Amino acid sequence: MTTARHGSGLLTAEPADGWQDYEKAVGPDAARQDAEAFQAGVHRAGWTHIFPPPLFSPSFADELANAARSVMDLLYSIPHRVFGGDVAAWMSFQGIPEEDAALLLRTYSERAVVTAHQFARPDFLLTEEGLGIVEVNVSAPMGGMMTHDPYVRQFRTSGYHRFLRRLGYETTAPDMTAIWGKAFRSLVRQAPVERRPVVFEAIADENDMNTGRRAFEELAGSFGFDCVSGMVQDLDIRDDGVFHQGRHIDVVFTMYTWLETRRFVPPETTIALSDADAAGLVDFVGPPTAALYNSKSNLEILTSPAFSGYFTAAEREFVDVYLPRTFRLTDETLAEALSGQSELVLKPASEYGGRGIVFGPSVSRGEWTQAVTAAASGAGHVCQQLLARPWRCPGVDATGRRRDYHVCLGPLVFGGEYAGTLVRWADTESGNRVINVKQGAEAGGLLTASPARR
């Protein structure tokens, strides 16, 4: 059995062996048809889903959940613990441009902070030494929330699942929908009596096709909300409420990121929504405040010896186990970044989707020097210690061929509660070191397996 850093078992049984036994039991044609039926049932344009899924032990899932909650608690404590509640000082540390800082300060409130804390996903790379946190995502439109439950439900209809049950294994996963709903409902202050409340799924980019839209409508609908979608710029924000095409909107849920806010949304729209929320006219779920927690520069605070005095011995031990050292790229740290090429990854502090990442060992000396020097001339990049030995997970690709994969785990934390994990993996032979769906990774939900109690 493969073990993690603390001795918790990663897999109950290697998926390749389990699938091979299934193929022998039902025949290769039936197994292939089972895989095809799974892919058809969970289909989402632009996504490839993992099947058969890797099966993790409950003890490993517990470790992952505890680590996810712990790092979020540390992250959320930074503004008061380190900066004494001085949000402007925190933004200055992050190197946020003046125009962006003005909008973030204008829309900052204690309610915005509470709202931002409801939806998070730290990302862990699974290595030979155990789990390593490579970034933390804080955002209302959280990747994975439209994937986890549909994936788990479809797996439970598969012949492979029935085969595992006959072998005496129970597979489990959290009810992400229920946990998300609890966090979401906590932000809705009052619902109209005379009609069903309406949640507006706000889009910022008119070219955003958002293949998860139907899933979100079903998700919101399961909690008693009508759901309509549209451009956030088209909202009519008035003194008596927020409206879309004459329809009264009770909740505005942003399906766009801070980067899209900056690019597509007029600042006055964001300010008007924040003011409407403060006045109790609408519940604005997804204020820009979340961007302050999203910045990878926060990981410097957690991992740098210069800030160690702000954390307890137990917290520092946690950081040493799970977080690679991360530091902002500035003129002062440029020499360290240049000399550490073989052990570092260059990342934009506030980007997502794997954009702009440069792995030091994967480029020439000249390419690294050019990338790092250019990044240091502005603000908004970090260097992170490379997690050099990613774990190789055995699996099966869509053709039935057995391969090894590198694995990234994104545990979802909604309202401080572990809600399941987005699993992404990339074929080790692909050379793709960024394990992200937009970079070609396959996706699924984390399932645990254990022998059924007798």
XYZ file of C-alpha atoms in Angstrom:
454
model
C 0.000 0.000 0.000
C 1.284 3.443 -0.906
C 1.594 5.760 2.060
C 1.520 9.511 2.530
C 3.891 11.515 4.696
C 1.998 10.746 7.887
C 1.449 7.076 7.082
C -2.171 7.374 5.933
C -2.952 5.033 3.036
C -3.502 6.731 -0.301
C -5.226 3.949 -2.195
C -7.221 0.997 -0.955
C -6.358 -0.862 -4.144
C -4.533 0.247 -7.278
C -7.173 1.265 -9.837
C -5.403 -0.549 -12.666
C -5.610 -3.857 -10.778
C -9.237 -3.319 -9.821
C -10.220 -2.428 -13.366
C -8.242 -5.374 -14.732
C -10.152 -7.706 -12.442
C -13.397 -6.106 -13.603
C -12.442 -6.615 -17.253
C -11.727 -10.281 -16.568
C -15.036 -10.682 -14.772
C -17.298 -9.044 -17.383
C -15.163 -9.137 -20.509
C -13.298 -6.294 -22.233
C -16.259 -5.287 -24.413
C -18.620 -4.897 -21.456
C -15.971 -2.976 -19.513
C -15.408 -0.643 -22.463
C -19.158 -0.064 -22.815
C -19.336 0.727 -19.096
C -16.609 3.359 -19.535
C -18.363 4.833 -22.573
C -21.688 4.978 -20.743
C -20.012 6.767 -17.845
C -18.434 9.379 -20.103
C -21.727 9.952 -21.913
C -23.630 10.307 -18.648
C -21.265 12.842 -17.103
C -20.478 14.692 -20.350
C -19.582 18.371 -20.177
C -18.254 20.183 -23.225
C -14.518 20.795 -23.048
C -13.975 18.369 -20.166
C -12.601 14.838 -20.031
C -13.503 12.861 -16.944
C -11.469 10.248 -15.092
C -12.766 6.697 -15.359
C -12.216 4.407 -13.605
C -11.545 6.715 -10.650
C -8.659 6.299 -8.215
C -10.004 5.123 -4.873
C -8.571 6.720 -1.748
C -8.691 5.538 1.837
C -10.922 7.329 4.378
C -7.863 8.157 6.497
C -6.238 9.950 3.583
C -9.424 11.881 2.838
C -9.554 12.921 6.500
C -5.970 14.193 6.314
C -6.770 16.146 3.146
C -9.925 17.659 4.653
C -8.153 18.671 7.861
C -5.268 20.239 5.930
C -7.702 22.140 3.697
C -9.652 23.583 6.614
C -6.451 24.427 8.498
C -4.812 26.360 5.669
C -8.022 28.316 5.081
C -8.189 29.250 8.773
C -4.605 30.514 8.578
C -5.262 32.456 5.384
C -8.408 34.101 6.735
C -6.517 35.206 9.848
C -3.826 37.137 7.936
C -5.423 40.609 7.639
C -6.041 40.971 11.382
C -3.224 38.799 12.700
C -0.443 40.305 10.580
C -1.769 43.712 9.478
C -3.937 44.595 12.458
C -6.971 44.998 10.235
C -5.250 47.586 8.018
C -6.580 46.455 4.635
C -4.642 49.153 2.767
C -1.386 47.824 4.229
C -2.340 44.303 3.221
C -3.010 45.438 -0.334
C 0.275 47.326 -0.416
C 2.077 44.122 0.577
C 0.353 42.352 -2.319
C 1.419 45.064 -4.746
C -2.134 45.793 -5.898
C -2.249 48.709 -8.370
C -3.722 51.952 -7.070
C -6.853 51.866 -9.262
C -7.672 48.290 -8.207
C -6.944 49.066 -4.571
C -9.409 51.959 -4.683
C -12.220 49.671 -5.880
C -11.331 46.966 -3.343
C -11.328 49.480 -0.483
C -14.569 51.074 -1.646
C -16.402 47.731 -1.671
C -14.765 46.233 1.446
C -17.007 45.473 4.425
C -17.336 42.924 7.175
C -20.214 41.299 5.305
C -18.061 41.127 2.165
C -15.404 39.350 4.232
C -17.935 36.840 5.574
C -19.226 36.253 2.053
C -15.723 35.735 0.675
C -14.972 33.143 3.367
C -17.819 30.861 2.285
C -16.257 29.429 -0.886
C -12.678 28.163 -1.104
C -10.501 25.476 -2.651
C -6.837 25.001 -1.771
C -5.001 22.941 -4.397
C -2.670 20.135 -3.319
C -0.107 18.354 -5.458
C 0.238 14.727 -4.442
C 3.958 13.934 -4.097
C 6.058 10.995 -2.990
C 6.472 12.800 0.339
C 2.774 13.550 0.763
C 0.510 16.519 0.135
C 1.860 19.921 -0.881
C -0.281 23.057 -1.186
C 0.529 24.927 -4.399
C -2.180 27.622 -4.331
C -5.383 28.682 -2.623
C -8.533 29.744 -4.481
C -11.183 31.918 -2.834
C -14.094 32.722 -5.125
C -17.854 32.252 -5.434
C -17.660 30.508 -8.866
C -15.454 27.744 -7.521
C -14.124 25.180 -9.978
C -15.298 21.714 -8.933
C -18.697 22.603 -7.531
C -20.352 21.664 -10.844
C -18.238 18.525 -11.208
C -18.155 16.701 -7.896
C -21.722 15.511 -7.308
C -22.586 14.733 -10.971
C -19.380 12.693 -11.179
C -20.105 10.771 -7.978
C -23.730 10.116 -8.985
C -22.698 8.816 -12.399
C -20.045 6.551 -10.900
C -22.651 4.976 -8.650
C -24.643 3.925 -11.735
C -21.642 2.169 -13.292
C -21.048 -1.546 -13.569
C -17.619 -1.001 -12.032
C -19.229 0.384 -8.890
C -21.525 -2.620 -8.653
C -18.493 -4.887 -9.115
C -16.644 -3.202 -6.239
C -19.695 -3.620 -4.024
C -19.790 -7.325 -4.813
C -16.148 -7.471 -3.720
C -17.218 -5.964 -0.389
C -16.088 -2.357 -0.878
C -18.139 0.692 0.022
C -17.367 3.903 -1.859
C -18.217 7.213 -0.239
C -18.015 10.961 -0.919
C -19.484 14.012 0.831
C -22.786 15.500 -0.284
C -21.294 18.614 -1.839
C -24.681 20.000 -2.846
C -25.992 20.033 0.723
C -22.835 21.627 2.122
C -22.717 24.277 -0.621
C -26.399 25.013 -0.040
C -25.836 25.536 3.664
C -23.067 28.067 2.949
C -25.112 29.771 0.227
C -28.278 30.010 2.300
C -26.321 31.530 5.186
C -25.709 34.575 2.967
C -29.358 35.056 1.981
C -30.787 37.364 4.626
C -34.461 37.244 3.736
C -36.664 35.685 1.086
C -39.841 37.165 -0.377
C -43.091 35.700 0.944
C -45.234 36.209 -2.144
C -42.947 34.436 -4.652
C -39.946 32.173 -5.077
C -36.686 34.058 -4.533
C -34.656 34.730 -7.662
C -30.895 34.271 -7.941
C -29.208 36.017 -10.854
C -26.232 34.131 -12.270
C -24.092 37.091 -13.286
C -21.768 36.834 -16.299
C -19.146 39.478 -17.093
C -17.774 38.373 -20.473
C -20.329 38.070 -23.276
C -18.167 35.339 -24.839
C -18.329 33.202 -21.704
C -20.273 30.097 -22.701
C -19.984 28.581 -19.181
C -20.873 24.950 -19.827
C -21.801 24.532 -16.155
C -24.723 26.974 -16.332
C -27.474 24.363 -16.428
C -25.850 22.594 -13.490
C -25.855 25.843 -11.490
C -29.518 26.428 -12.281
C -30.297 22.943 -10.979
C -28.112 23.554 -7.926
C -29.829 26.821 -7.010
C -33.227 25.382 -7.878
C -32.750 22.513 -5.445
C -32.754 25.092 -2.626
C -35.973 26.772 -3.687
C -34.597 29.513 -5.944
C -35.537 30.451 -9.456
C -32.382 31.091 -11.467
C -31.861 33.463 -14.373
C -28.618 34.211 -16.183
C -27.400 37.373 -17.826
C -24.746 40.026 -18.110
C -24.018 41.804 -14.854
C -23.723 45.036 -16.836
C -27.420 44.732 -17.768
C -28.714 44.782 -14.192
C -30.958 47.689 -13.247
C -29.740 48.706 -9.777
C -32.252 51.097 -8.219
C -33.182 52.582 -4.864
C -36.017 50.066 -4.541
C -34.061 46.963 -5.522
C -32.142 45.186 -8.270
C -33.926 44.150 -11.458
C -33.215 42.298 -14.682
C -35.588 42.853 -17.583
C -38.208 44.001 -15.050
C -37.798 40.959 -12.808
C -36.919 41.536 -9.144
C -33.567 39.919 -8.267
C -32.956 38.766 -4.689
C -29.427 37.328 -5.005
C -26.653 38.218 -7.448
C -24.210 35.319 -7.703
C -21.071 36.224 -9.642
C -19.925 33.627 -12.149
C -16.843 35.683 -12.950
C -13.446 36.244 -11.405
C -11.628 39.310 -10.130
C -9.644 39.428 -13.374
C -12.897 39.491 -15.330
C -14.205 42.167 -12.984
C -11.259 44.366 -13.858
C -11.541 43.675 -17.564
C -15.275 43.723 -18.239
C -17.259 45.223 -15.346
C -17.507 49.005 -14.937
C -16.383 49.938 -11.396
C -19.658 51.787 -10.840
C -21.575 48.523 -11.354
C -19.528 46.717 -8.716
C -19.878 49.661 -6.319
C -23.625 49.877 -6.902
C -24.064 46.161 -6.154
C -21.977 46.466 -2.989
C -24.023 49.454 -1.872
C -27.278 47.622 -2.644
C -26.053 44.713 -0.528
C -25.176 47.072 2.334
C -28.675 48.577 2.086
C -30.286 45.136 2.228
C -31.725 45.456 -1.285
C -29.912 42.394 -2.658
C -27.500 39.723 -1.494
C -24.287 40.205 -3.480
C -22.568 36.809 -3.436
C -19.127 37.219 -4.902
C -17.838 40.678 -3.918
C -14.306 41.565 -5.076
C -13.018 41.199 -1.502
C -12.286 37.551 -2.292
C -9.421 38.742 -4.536
C -7.442 39.751 -1.442
C -7.400 36.144 -0.236
C -6.700 34.746 -3.700
C -3.277 36.318 -4.104
C -0.424 33.816 -3.914
C 1.618 36.512 -2.186
C -0.243 35.504 0.988
C 1.720 32.255 0.925
C 4.889 34.259 1.598
C 3.358 35.372 4.881
C 2.641 31.766 5.814
C 6.043 30.374 4.785
C 8.601 33.146 5.330
C 10.691 33.143 8.535
C 10.159 36.923 8.621
C 6.523 36.344 9.607
C 6.962 33.259 11.800
C 6.398 35.275 14.985
C 2.752 35.747 14.052
C 2.057 31.999 14.237
C 2.107 29.384 16.961
C 4.550 26.488 17.039
C 1.786 24.095 15.938
C 0.853 26.373 13.036
C 4.476 26.659 11.928
C 4.762 22.871 12.032
C 1.672 22.575 9.830
C 3.165 25.051 7.354
C 6.471 23.156 7.270
C 4.640 19.947 6.407
C 2.228 21.168 3.753
C 3.371 24.470 2.207
C 6.415 24.990 -0.019
C 8.255 28.245 0.552
C 6.820 31.067 -1.546
C 8.120 34.621 -1.944
C 7.130 37.731 -3.886
C 9.357 38.497 -6.845
C 10.810 41.984 -6.335
C 14.056 43.777 -7.018
C 15.217 42.580 -3.597
C 14.478 38.903 -4.303
C 15.511 38.871 -7.975
C 19.004 37.484 -7.301
C 17.555 34.592 -5.263
C 15.069 33.837 -8.010
C 17.754 33.831 -10.685
C 20.133 31.571 -8.757
C 17.378 29.165 -7.685
C 16.123 28.291 -11.170
C 16.433 24.518 -10.717
C 14.243 24.554 -7.613
C 11.640 27.232 -8.366
C 8.378 27.854 -10.188
C 7.433 31.373 -11.342
C 3.723 32.179 -10.977
C 1.485 35.224 -11.457
C 0.137 36.028 -8.000
C -3.493 36.462 -9.014
C -3.917 34.467 -12.240
C -5.753 31.144 -12.482
C -6.153 28.251 -14.922
C -2.406 27.598 -15.069
C -1.742 30.810 -17.006
C 1.737 32.305 -17.009
C 3.433 29.577 -14.946
C 7.111 28.930 -15.732
C 8.898 25.904 -14.272
C 12.557 26.710 -13.751
C 13.927 23.248 -14.638
C 11.830 23.131 -17.841
C 13.347 26.188 -19.559
C 16.798 27.332 -20.583
C 18.885 29.635 -18.454
C 18.207 32.486 -20.845
C 14.446 31.900 -20.873
C 14.336 31.805 -17.074
C 16.393 34.978 -16.753
C 14.164 36.783 -19.215
C 10.922 35.629 -17.551
C 12.039 36.386 -14.003
C 13.602 39.744 -14.838
C 10.470 40.865 -16.689
C 8.251 39.741 -13.816
C 10.383 41.530 -11.217
C 10.073 44.818 -13.065
C 6.387 45.008 -12.158
C 4.226 43.673 -9.374
C 2.208 40.538 -9.062
C 4.496 37.494 -9.356
C 5.791 34.962 -6.847
C 8.402 32.246 -6.881
C 7.557 28.973 -5.191
C 9.715 26.063 -4.147
C 9.244 23.267 -6.657
C 7.584 20.094 -5.402
C 10.049 17.951 -7.271
C 8.713 14.413 -6.853
C 5.057 14.237 -7.891
C 3.463 10.908 -7.085
C 2.667 8.594 -10.003
C -0.880 7.275 -9.796
C -1.685 4.194 -11.891
C -4.793 4.582 -14.036
C -6.526 3.805 -17.308
C -7.053 6.253 -20.174
C -10.106 6.549 -22.420
C -8.793 3.816 -24.749
C -8.289 1.363 -21.902
C -4.517 1.771 -21.941
C -2.811 1.690 -18.555
C -0.823 4.819 -17.744
C 0.666 6.712 -14.828
C -0.721 10.106 -13.846
C 0.299 13.075 -11.725
C -2.494 14.156 -9.406
C -3.767 17.520 -8.154
C -6.439 17.491 -5.441
C -8.720 20.476 -4.833
C -10.706 19.988 -1.612
C -13.762 22.245 -1.549
C -14.362 24.134 1.702
C -17.797 25.761 1.892
C -18.698 27.666 5.033
C -15.671 26.151 6.764
C -16.888 22.599 6.062
C -15.178 20.045 3.834
C -17.502 19.380 0.882
C -15.578 16.911 -1.277
C -12.593 17.137 -3.589
C -12.064 17.979 -7.246
C -9.532 15.460 -8.586
C -7.455 16.333 -11.651
C -4.751 14.252 -13.181
C -2.401 14.523 -16.149
C -0.618 11.724 -17.986
C 3.012 11.656 -16.833
C 4.126 11.148 -20.442
C 2.377 14.322 -21.615
C 5.067 16.544 -20.118
C 2.326 18.815 -18.812
C 3.353 19.981 -15.353
C 0.308 22.231 -14.894
C -2.498 19.906 -13.813
C -5.499 21.948 -14.843
C -8.546 21.122 -16.985
C -7.822 24.074 -19.277
C -4.352 22.604 -19.757
C -5.720 19.174 -20.721
C -6.074 17.414 -17.370
C -8.904 14.942 -16.732
C -11.290 15.666 -13.859
C -13.396 13.823 -11.311
C -14.482 13.719 -7.692
C -12.582 12.052 -4.882
C -14.086 8.745 -3.801
C -12.990 6.772 -0.757
C -13.259 3.003 -0.589
C -13.096 0.643 2.329
C -14.190 -2.914 3.059
C -17.819 -3.006 4.120
C -18.405 -3.687 7.806
C -19.831 -7.052 8.531
